[in-house]
Short mmCIF file of C-alpha atoms and ligand atoms in Angstrom, two decimals:
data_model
loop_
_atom_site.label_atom_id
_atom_site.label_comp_id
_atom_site.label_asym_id
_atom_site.label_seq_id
_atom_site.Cartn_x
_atom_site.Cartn_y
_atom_site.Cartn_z
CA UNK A 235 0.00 0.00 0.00
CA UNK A 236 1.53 2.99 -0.87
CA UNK A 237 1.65 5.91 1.69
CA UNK A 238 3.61 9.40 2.21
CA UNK A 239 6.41 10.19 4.66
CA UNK A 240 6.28 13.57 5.59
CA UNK A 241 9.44 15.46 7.97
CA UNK A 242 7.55 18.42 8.36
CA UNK A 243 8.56 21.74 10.87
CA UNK A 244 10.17 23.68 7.92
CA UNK A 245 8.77 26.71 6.02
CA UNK A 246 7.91 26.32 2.23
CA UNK A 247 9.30 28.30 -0.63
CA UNK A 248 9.16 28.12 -4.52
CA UNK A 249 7.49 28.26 -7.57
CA UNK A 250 4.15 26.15 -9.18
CA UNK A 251 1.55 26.10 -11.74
CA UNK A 252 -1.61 24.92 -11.41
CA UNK A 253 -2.79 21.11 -12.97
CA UNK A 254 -6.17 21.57 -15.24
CA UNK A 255 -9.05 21.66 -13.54
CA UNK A 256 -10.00 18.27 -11.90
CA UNK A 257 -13.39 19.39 -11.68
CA UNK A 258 -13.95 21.07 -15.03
CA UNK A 259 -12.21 17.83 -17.06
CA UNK A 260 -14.68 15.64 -16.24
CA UNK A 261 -17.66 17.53 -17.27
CA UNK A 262 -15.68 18.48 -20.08
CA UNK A 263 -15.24 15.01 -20.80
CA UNK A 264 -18.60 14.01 -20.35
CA UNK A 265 -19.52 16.90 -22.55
CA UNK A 266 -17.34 15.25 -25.41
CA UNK A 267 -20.19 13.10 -26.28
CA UNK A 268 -22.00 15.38 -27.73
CA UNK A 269 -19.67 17.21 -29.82
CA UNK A 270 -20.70 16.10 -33.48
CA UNK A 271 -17.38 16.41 -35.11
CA UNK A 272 -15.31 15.40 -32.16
CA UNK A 273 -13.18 17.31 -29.91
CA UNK A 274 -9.85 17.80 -27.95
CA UNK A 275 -9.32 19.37 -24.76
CA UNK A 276 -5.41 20.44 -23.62
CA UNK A 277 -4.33 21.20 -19.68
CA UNK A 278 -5.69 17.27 -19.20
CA UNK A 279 -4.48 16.07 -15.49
CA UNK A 280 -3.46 12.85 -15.32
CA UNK A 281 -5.35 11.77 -12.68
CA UNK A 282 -7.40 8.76 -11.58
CA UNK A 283 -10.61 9.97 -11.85
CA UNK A 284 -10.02 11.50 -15.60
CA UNK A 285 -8.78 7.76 -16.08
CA UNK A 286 -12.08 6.82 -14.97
CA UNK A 287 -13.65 9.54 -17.21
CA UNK A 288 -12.20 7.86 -20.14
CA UNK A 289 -12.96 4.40 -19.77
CA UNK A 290 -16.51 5.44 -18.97
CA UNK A 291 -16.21 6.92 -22.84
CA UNK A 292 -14.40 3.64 -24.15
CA UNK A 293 -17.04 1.80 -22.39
CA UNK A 294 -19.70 3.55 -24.62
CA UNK A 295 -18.39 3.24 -28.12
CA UNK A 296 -15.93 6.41 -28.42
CA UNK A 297 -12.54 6.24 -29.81
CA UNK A 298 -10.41 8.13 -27.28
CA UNK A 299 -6.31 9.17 -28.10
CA UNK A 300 -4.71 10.42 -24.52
CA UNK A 301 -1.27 11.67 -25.45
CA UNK A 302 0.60 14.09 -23.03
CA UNK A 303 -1.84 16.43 -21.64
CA UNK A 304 -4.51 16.41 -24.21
CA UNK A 305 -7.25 13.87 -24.81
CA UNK A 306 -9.13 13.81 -28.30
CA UNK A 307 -12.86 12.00 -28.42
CA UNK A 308 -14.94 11.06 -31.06
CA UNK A 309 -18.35 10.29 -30.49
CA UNK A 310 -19.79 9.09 -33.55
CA UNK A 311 -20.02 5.67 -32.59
CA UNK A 312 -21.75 6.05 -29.66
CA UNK A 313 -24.06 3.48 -29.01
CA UNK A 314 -23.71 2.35 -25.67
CA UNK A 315 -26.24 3.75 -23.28
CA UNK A 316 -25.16 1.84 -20.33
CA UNK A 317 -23.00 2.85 -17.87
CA UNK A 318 -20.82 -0.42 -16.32
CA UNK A 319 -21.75 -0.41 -12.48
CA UNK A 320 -17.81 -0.81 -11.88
CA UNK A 321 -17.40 2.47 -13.31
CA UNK A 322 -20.14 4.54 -12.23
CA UNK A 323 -19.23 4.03 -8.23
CA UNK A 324 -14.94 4.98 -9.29
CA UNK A 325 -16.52 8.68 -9.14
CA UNK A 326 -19.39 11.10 -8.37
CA UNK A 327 -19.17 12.49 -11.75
CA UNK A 328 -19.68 9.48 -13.89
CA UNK A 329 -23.68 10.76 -13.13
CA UNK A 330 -22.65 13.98 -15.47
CA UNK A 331 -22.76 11.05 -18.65
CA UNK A 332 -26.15 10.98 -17.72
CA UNK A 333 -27.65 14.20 -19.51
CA UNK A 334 -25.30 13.67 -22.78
CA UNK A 335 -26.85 10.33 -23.32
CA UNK A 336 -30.31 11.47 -23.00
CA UNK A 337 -29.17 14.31 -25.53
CA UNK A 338 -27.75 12.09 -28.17
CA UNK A 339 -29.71 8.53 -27.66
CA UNK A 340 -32.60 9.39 -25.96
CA UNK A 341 -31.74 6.66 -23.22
CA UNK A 342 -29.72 5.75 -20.30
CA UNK A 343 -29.32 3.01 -17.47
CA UNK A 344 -27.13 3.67 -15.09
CA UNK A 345 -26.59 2.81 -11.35
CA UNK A 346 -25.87 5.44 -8.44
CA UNK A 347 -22.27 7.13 -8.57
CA UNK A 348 -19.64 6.33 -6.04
CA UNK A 349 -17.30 9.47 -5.09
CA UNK A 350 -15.81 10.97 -1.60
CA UNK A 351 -18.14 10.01 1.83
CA UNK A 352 -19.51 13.37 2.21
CA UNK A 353 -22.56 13.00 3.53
CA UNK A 354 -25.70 11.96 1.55
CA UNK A 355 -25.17 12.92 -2.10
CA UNK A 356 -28.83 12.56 -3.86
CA UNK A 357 -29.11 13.03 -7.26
CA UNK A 358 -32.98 14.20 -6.95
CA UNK A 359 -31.69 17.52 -9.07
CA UNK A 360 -30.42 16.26 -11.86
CA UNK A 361 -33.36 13.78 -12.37
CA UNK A 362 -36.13 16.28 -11.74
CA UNK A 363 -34.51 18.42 -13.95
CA UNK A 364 -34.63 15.69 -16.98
CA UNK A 365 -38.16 14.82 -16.10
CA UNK A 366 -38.83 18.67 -16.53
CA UNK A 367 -37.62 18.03 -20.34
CA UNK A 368 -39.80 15.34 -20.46
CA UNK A 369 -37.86 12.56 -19.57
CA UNK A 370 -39.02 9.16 -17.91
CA UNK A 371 -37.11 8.28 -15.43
CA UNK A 372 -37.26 5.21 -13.26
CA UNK A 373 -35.40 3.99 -10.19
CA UNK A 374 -35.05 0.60 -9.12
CA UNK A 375 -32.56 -1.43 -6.92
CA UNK A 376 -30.37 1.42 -6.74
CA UNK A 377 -30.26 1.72 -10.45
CA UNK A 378 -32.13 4.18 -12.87
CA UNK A 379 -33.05 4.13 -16.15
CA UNK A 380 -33.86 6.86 -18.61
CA UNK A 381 -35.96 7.46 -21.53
CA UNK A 382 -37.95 10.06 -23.92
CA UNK A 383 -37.48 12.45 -25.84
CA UNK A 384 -36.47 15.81 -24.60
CA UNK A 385 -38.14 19.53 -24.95
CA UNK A 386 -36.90 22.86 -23.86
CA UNK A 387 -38.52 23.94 -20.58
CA UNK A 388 -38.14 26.02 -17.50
CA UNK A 389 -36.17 24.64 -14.84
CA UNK A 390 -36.05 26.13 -11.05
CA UNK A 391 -33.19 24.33 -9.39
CA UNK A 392 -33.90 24.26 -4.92
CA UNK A 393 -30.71 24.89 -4.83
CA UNK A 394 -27.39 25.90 -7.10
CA UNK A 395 -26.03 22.32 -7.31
CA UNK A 396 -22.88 22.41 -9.47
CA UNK A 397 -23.88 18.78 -11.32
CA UNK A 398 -27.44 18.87 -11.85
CA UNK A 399 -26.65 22.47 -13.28
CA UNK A 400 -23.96 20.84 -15.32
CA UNK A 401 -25.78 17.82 -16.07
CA UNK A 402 -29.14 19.95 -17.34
CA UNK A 403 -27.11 22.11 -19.51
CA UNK A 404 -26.10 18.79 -21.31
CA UNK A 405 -29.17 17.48 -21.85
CA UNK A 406 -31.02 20.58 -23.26
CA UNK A 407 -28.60 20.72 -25.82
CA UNK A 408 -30.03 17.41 -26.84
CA UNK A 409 -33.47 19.01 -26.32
CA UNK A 410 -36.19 20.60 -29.11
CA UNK A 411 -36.74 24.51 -27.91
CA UNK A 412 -34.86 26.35 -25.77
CA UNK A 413 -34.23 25.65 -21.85
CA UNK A 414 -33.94 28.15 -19.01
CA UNK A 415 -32.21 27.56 -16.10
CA UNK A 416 -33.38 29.41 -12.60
CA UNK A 417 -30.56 29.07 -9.67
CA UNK A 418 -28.00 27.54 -11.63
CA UNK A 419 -24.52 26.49 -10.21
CA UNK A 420 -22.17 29.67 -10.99
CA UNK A 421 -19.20 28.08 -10.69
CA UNK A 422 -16.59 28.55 -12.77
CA UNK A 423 -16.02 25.35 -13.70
CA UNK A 424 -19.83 25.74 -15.05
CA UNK A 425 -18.47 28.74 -16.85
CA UNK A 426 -15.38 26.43 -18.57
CA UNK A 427 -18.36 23.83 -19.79
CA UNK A 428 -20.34 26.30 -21.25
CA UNK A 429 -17.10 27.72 -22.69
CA UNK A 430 -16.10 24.72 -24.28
CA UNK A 431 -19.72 24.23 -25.64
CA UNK A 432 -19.71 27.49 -27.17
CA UNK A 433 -16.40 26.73 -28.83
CA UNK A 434 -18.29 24.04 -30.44
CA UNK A 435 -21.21 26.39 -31.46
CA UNK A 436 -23.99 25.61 -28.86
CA UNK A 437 -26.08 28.58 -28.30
CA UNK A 438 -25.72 29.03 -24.35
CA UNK A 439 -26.65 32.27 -22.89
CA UNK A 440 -25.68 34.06 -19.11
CA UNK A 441 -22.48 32.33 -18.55
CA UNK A 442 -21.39 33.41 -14.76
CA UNK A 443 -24.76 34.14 -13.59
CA UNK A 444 -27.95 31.94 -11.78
CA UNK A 445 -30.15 32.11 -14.87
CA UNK A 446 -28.89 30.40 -18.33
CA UNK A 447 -30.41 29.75 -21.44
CA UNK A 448 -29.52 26.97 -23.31
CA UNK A 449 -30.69 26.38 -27.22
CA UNK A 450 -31.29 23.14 -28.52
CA UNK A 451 -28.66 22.11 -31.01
CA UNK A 452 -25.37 20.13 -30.41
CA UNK A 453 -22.08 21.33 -30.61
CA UNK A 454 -19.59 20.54 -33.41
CA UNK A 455 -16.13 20.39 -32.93
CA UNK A 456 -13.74 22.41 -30.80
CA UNK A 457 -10.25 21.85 -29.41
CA UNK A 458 -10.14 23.44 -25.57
CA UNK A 459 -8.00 24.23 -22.51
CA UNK A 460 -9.08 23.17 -19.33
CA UNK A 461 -9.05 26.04 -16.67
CA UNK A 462 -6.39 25.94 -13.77
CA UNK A 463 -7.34 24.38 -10.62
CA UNK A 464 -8.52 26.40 -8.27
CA UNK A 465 -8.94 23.78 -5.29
CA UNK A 466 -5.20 22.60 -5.86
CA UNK A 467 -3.86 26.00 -5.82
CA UNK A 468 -5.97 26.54 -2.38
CA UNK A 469 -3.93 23.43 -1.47
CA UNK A 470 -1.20 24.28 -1.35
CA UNK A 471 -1.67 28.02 -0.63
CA UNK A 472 -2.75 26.70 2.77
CA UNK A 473 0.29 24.49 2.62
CA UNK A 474 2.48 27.68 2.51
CA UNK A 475 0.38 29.33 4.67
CA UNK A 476 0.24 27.06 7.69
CA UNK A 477 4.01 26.38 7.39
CA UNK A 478 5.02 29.92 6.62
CA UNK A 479 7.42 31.15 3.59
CA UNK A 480 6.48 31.90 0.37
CA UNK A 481 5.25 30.52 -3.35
CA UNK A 482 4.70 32.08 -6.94
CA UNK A 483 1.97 30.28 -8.83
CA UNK A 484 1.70 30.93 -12.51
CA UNK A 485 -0.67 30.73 -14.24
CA UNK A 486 -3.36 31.14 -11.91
CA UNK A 487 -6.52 32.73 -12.07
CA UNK A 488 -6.50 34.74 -8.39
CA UNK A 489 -10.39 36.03 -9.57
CA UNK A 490 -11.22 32.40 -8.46
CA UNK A 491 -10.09 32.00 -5.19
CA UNK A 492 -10.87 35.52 -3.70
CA UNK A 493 -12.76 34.34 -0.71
CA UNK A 494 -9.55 32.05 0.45
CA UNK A 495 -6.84 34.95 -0.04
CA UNK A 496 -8.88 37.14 1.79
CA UNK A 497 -9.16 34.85 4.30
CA UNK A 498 -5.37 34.02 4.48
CA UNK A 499 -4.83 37.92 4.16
CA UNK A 500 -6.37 38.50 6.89
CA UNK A 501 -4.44 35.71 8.89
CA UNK A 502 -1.44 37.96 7.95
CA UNK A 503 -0.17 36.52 4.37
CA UNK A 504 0.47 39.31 2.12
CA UNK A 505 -0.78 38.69 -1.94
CA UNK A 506 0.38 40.13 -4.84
CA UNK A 507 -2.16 39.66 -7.91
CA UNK A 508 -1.45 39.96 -11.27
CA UNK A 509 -2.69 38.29 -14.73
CA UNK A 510 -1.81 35.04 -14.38
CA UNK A 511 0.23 34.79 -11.19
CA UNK A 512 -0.89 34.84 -7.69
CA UNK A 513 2.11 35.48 -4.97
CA UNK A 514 1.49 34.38 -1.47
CA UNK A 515 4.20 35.53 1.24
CA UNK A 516 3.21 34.01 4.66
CA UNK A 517 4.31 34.75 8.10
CA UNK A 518 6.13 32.12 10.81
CA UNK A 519 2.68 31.75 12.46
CA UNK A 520 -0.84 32.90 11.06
CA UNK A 521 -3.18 34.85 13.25
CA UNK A 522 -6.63 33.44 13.49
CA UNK A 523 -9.28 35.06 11.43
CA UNK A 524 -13.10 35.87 11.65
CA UNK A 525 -15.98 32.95 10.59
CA UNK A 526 -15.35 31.16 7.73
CA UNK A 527 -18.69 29.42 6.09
CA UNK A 528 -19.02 27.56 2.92
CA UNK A 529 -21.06 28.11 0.46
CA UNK A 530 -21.74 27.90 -3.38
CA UNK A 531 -19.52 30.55 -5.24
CA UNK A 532 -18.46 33.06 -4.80
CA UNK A 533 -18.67 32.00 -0.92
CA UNK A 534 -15.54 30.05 0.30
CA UNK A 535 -16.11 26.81 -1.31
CA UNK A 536 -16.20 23.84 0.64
CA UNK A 537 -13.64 21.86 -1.03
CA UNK A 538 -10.72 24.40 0.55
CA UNK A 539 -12.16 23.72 3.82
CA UNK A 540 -10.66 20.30 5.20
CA UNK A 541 -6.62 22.20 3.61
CA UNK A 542 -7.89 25.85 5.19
CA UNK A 543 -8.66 24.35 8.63
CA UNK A 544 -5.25 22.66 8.64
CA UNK A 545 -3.56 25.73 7.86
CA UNK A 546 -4.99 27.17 10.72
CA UNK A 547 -4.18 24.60 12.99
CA UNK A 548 -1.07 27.05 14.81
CA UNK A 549 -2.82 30.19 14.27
CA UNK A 550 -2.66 32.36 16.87
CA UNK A 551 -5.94 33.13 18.34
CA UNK A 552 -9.50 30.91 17.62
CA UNK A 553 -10.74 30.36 14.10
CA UNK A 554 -14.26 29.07 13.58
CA UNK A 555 -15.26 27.12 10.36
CA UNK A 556 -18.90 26.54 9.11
CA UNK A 557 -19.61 23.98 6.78
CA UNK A 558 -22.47 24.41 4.83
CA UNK A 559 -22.82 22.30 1.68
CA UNK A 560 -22.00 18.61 2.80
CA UNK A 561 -23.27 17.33 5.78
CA UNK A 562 -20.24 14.75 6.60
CA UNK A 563 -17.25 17.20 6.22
CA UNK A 564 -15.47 16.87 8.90
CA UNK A 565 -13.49 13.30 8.67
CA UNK A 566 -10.58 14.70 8.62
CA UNK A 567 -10.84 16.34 12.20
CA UNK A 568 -9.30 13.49 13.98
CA UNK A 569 -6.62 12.75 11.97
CA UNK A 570 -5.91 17.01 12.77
CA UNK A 571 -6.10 16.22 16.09
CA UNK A 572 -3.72 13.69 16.26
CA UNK A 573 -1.43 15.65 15.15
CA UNK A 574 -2.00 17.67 17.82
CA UNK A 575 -4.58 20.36 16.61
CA UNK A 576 -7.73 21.36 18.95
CA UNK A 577 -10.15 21.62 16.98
CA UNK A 578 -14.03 21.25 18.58
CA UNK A 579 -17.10 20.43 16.17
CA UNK A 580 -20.64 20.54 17.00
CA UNK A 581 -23.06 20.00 13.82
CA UNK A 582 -21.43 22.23 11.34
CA UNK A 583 -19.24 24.34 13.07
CA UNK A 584 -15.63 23.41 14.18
CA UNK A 585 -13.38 25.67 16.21
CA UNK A 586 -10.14 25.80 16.10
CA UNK A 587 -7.93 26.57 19.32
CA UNK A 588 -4.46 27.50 17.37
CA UNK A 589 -1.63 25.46 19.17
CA UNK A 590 2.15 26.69 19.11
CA UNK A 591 3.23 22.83 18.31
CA UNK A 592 2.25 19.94 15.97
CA UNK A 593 3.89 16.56 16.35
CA UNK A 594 4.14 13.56 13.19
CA UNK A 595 1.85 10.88 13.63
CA UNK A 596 0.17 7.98 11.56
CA UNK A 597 -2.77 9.22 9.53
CA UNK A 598 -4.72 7.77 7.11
CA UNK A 599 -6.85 9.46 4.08
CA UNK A 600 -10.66 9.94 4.26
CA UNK A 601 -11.04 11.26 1.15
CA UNK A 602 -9.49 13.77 -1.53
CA UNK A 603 -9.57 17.46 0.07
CA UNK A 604 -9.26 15.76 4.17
CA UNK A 605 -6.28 13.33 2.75
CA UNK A 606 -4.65 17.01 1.58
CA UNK A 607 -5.42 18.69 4.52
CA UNK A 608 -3.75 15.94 6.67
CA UNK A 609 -0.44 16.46 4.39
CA UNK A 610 -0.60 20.36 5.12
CA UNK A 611 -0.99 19.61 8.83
CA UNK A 612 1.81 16.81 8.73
CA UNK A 613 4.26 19.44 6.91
CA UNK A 614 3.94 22.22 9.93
CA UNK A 615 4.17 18.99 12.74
CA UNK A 616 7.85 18.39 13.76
CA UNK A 617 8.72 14.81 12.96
CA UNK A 618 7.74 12.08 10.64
CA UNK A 619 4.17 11.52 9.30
CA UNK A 620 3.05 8.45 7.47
CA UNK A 621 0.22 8.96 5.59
CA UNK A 622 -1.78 6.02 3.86
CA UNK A 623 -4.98 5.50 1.49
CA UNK A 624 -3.23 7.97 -0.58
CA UNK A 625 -5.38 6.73 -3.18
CA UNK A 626 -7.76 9.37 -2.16
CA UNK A 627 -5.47 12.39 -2.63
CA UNK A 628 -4.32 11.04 -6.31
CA UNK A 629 -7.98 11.07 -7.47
CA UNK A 630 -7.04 14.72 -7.52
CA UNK A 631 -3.94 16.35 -7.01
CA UNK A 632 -1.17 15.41 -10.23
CA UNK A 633 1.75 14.50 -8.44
CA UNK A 634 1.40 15.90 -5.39
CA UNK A 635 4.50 14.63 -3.40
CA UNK A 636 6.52 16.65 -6.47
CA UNK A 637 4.63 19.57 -6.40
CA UNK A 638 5.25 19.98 -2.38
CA UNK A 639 9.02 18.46 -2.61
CA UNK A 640 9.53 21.19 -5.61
CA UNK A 641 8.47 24.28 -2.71
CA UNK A 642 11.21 22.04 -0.18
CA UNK A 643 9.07 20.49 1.67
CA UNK A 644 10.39 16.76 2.96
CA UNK A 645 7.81 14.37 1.65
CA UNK A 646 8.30 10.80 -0.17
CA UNK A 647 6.22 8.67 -1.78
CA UNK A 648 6.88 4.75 -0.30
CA UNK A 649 5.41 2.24 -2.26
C1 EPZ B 59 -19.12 19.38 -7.18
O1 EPZ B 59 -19.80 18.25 -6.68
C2 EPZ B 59 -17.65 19.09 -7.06
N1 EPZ B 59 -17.31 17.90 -7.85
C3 EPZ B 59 -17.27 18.87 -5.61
O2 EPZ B 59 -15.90 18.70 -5.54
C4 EPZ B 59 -17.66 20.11 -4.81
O3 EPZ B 59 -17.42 19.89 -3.45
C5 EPZ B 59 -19.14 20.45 -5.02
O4 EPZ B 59 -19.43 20.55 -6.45
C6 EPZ B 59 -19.59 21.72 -4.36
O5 EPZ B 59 -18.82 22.80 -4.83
C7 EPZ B 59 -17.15 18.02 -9.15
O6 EPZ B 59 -17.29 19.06 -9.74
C8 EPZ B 59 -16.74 16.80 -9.89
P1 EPZ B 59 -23.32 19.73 -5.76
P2 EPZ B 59 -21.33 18.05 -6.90
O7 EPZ B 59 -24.26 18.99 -6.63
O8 EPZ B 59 -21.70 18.54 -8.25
C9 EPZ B 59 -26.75 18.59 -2.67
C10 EPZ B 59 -13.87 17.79 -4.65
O9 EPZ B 59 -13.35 17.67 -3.52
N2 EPZ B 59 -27.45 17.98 -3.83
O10 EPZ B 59 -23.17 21.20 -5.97
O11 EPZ B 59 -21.66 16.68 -6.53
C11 EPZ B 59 -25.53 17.76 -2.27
O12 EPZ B 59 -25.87 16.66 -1.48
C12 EPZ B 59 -15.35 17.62 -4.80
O13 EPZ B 59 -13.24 18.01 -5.69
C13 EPZ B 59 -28.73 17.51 -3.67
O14 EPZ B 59 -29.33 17.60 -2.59
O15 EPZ B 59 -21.90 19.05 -5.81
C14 EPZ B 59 -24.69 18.79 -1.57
O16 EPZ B 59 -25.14 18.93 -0.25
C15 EPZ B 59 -16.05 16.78 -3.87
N3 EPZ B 59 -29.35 16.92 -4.74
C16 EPZ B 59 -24.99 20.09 -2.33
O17 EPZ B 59 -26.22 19.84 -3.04
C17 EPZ B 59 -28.75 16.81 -5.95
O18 EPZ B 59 -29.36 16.27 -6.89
C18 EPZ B 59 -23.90 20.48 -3.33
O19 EPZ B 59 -23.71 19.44 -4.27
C19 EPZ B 59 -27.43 17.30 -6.10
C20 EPZ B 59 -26.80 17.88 -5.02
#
């Protein structure tokens, strides 16, 4: 089983730039199905989960080339409108195939999609959504099936879910008439789908905001960068943070990640923003902060939460963390306090005592973001940490041990 070691106590300093975005590839990637002429998309991670992407493609008929960072996929074979069960659980977002097959075959059967242990993760959204467009949708032993043909209608999401917005606009580009979107996900990951749609010619209006309007009509071809990742850069800008010192990341997008530099800025890490580059200097020891809460963007997002507590861990002063969008957040707090942090949670809040020490302990994964945010605690404890379940962190950091060994931190990969 492979794990890290991690001989943490030192302060970070260097240079990085950003992987493409985990979660933009894979709706991109989903998305590829319906691009009539086939497409490419550059600034691929290699990453588990875009491996799992791909065979979920291969799986359904396309021809797929991976070579370096770009991955080419031609759909006109498709005929496949069965997801294998193996695949679907490797990932949440094998349900985002679900709204391109309706689009181009008018069916699907699928089972429910695996992913991180966050808490219940329905998919009541994205199928009330399809049976708005007139889709029949039926669920049985934990599998669904899917069937009709599909109309342009009004859709009011209950709330801005990032797939189900993702996984509508797919479908009603399958659809006859013209879709509208109430509450949608504004994301910018949504914003790099319907950017790489639009590259391909589909008519999709009110990119960035809560109401989009998407035309029937599918896209033809277009070849497409991936945005940077904005949830690896928070990484390891809490990385830097918690251990003090300083990083350069080009090729950034700072717009993104406002909410988490302000936060860190007003732990005491100074920021210097330009196009393209985001500088973070950090002090020895952050000061504590005021409230952080998730919540759907622009609010902190919940994916830098597990990494942002950790940085916080020897902050001088009490920080207090709300979690708002998954209810089962928070399994990464003991492994924190084993190394030493004090953290209290009660429902969705978690305070954080800032200690002066951390020590190295064994740890193991929960799942992507907490398996990170164990690593940035283990790099500010003094001693060794073994890490394991790594597997968790490469579903969606590119090598990660490189990245962090590149700003001098003291981590190995042991197989
Ligand atoms: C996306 O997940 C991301 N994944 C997640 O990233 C991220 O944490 C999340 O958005 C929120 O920003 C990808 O993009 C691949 P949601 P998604 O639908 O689309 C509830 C990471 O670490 N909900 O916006 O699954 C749901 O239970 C990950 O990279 C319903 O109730 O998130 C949750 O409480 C993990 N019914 C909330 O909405 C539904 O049908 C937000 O979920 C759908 C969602």
């Amino acid at each position: 089983m492979e794990e890290l070691i991690i001989r943490g106590g030192r302060p970070l300093a260097g240079e990085l730039r950003p992987q493409g975005a985990k979660n933009s590839v894979l709706p991109l990637l989903a998305a590829s199905l319906l691009f009539t002429k086939g497409c490419t998309l550059h600034n691929c991670p290699h990453l588990s989960d875009v491996e799992s992407a791909v065979e979920i493609l291969k799986a359904l008929g396309c021809k797929v080339a991976w070579e370096g960072r770009s991955i080419s996929v031609d759909a006109g074979d498709l005929r496949e409108d069965e997801i294998p069960e193996a695949l679907m659980r490797t990932m949440r977002s094998s349900i985002l195939f679900l709204g391109p097959l309706m689009a181009r075959l008018g069916r699907c059967r699928l089972s429910q999609p695996g992913g991180c242990v966050l808490g219940k993760r329905p998919i009541d959204l994205h199928l009330s959504g399809l049976k708005t467009l007139g889709a029949e949708v039926t669920q049985k032993d934990g599998s669904v099936t899917c069937g009709g043909t599909l109309t342009g209608g009004t859709i009011a999401l209950s709330y801005p879910s990032v797939g189900a917005t993702e996984n509508l606009i797919l479908a009603a580009l399958g659809a006859v008439g013209t879709t509208t979107i109430y509450n949608a996900a504004k994301e910018p990951e949504v914003g790099d789908l319907i950017g790489f749609l639009t590259a391909g010619g589909a008519k999709i209006y009110g990119r960035g905001t809560s109401m989009l309007q998407v035309e029937g009509g599918l896209p033809e071809g277009a070849s497409y960068e991936v945005m940077p990742d904005r949830m690896e850069t928070a990484t390891y800008l809490s990385a830097v943070a918690g251990c003090g010192g300083e990083v350069l990341v080009r090729g950034a997008v700072a717009g993104y990640l406002e909410p988490v530099i302000h936060c860190f800025a007003l732990a005491g890490c100074r920021f210097r923003e330009e196009e393209q580059l985001l500088a973070l200097q950090a002090p020895k020891r952050l000061n504590s902060t005021y409230p952080v809460r998730t919540g759907p963007y622009p609010a902190f997002p919940t994916d830098a939460q597990a990494p942002f507590m950790a940085a916080m861990l020897r902050a001088d002063g009490v920080t207090v963390i709300e979690e708002n969008i998954f209810a089962d957040r928070y399994r990464h707090v003991p492994a924190l306090r084993a190394l030493g942090g004090d953290i209290r949670t009660q429902g969705t809040v978690a305070v954080i005592h800032g200690v002066e020490h951390l020590r190295g302990t064994y740890l193991e994964a929960t799942d992507l973001r907490g398996g990170a945010a164990m690593a940035v605690g283990a790099l500010q404890a003094q001693g060794e940490s073994h890490l394991c379940r790594i597997e968790h962190i490469l579903r969606g950091y590119e090598d990660f041990p490189g990245k962090l060994s590149a700003l001098g931190a003291e981590i190995e990969i042991h197989k």
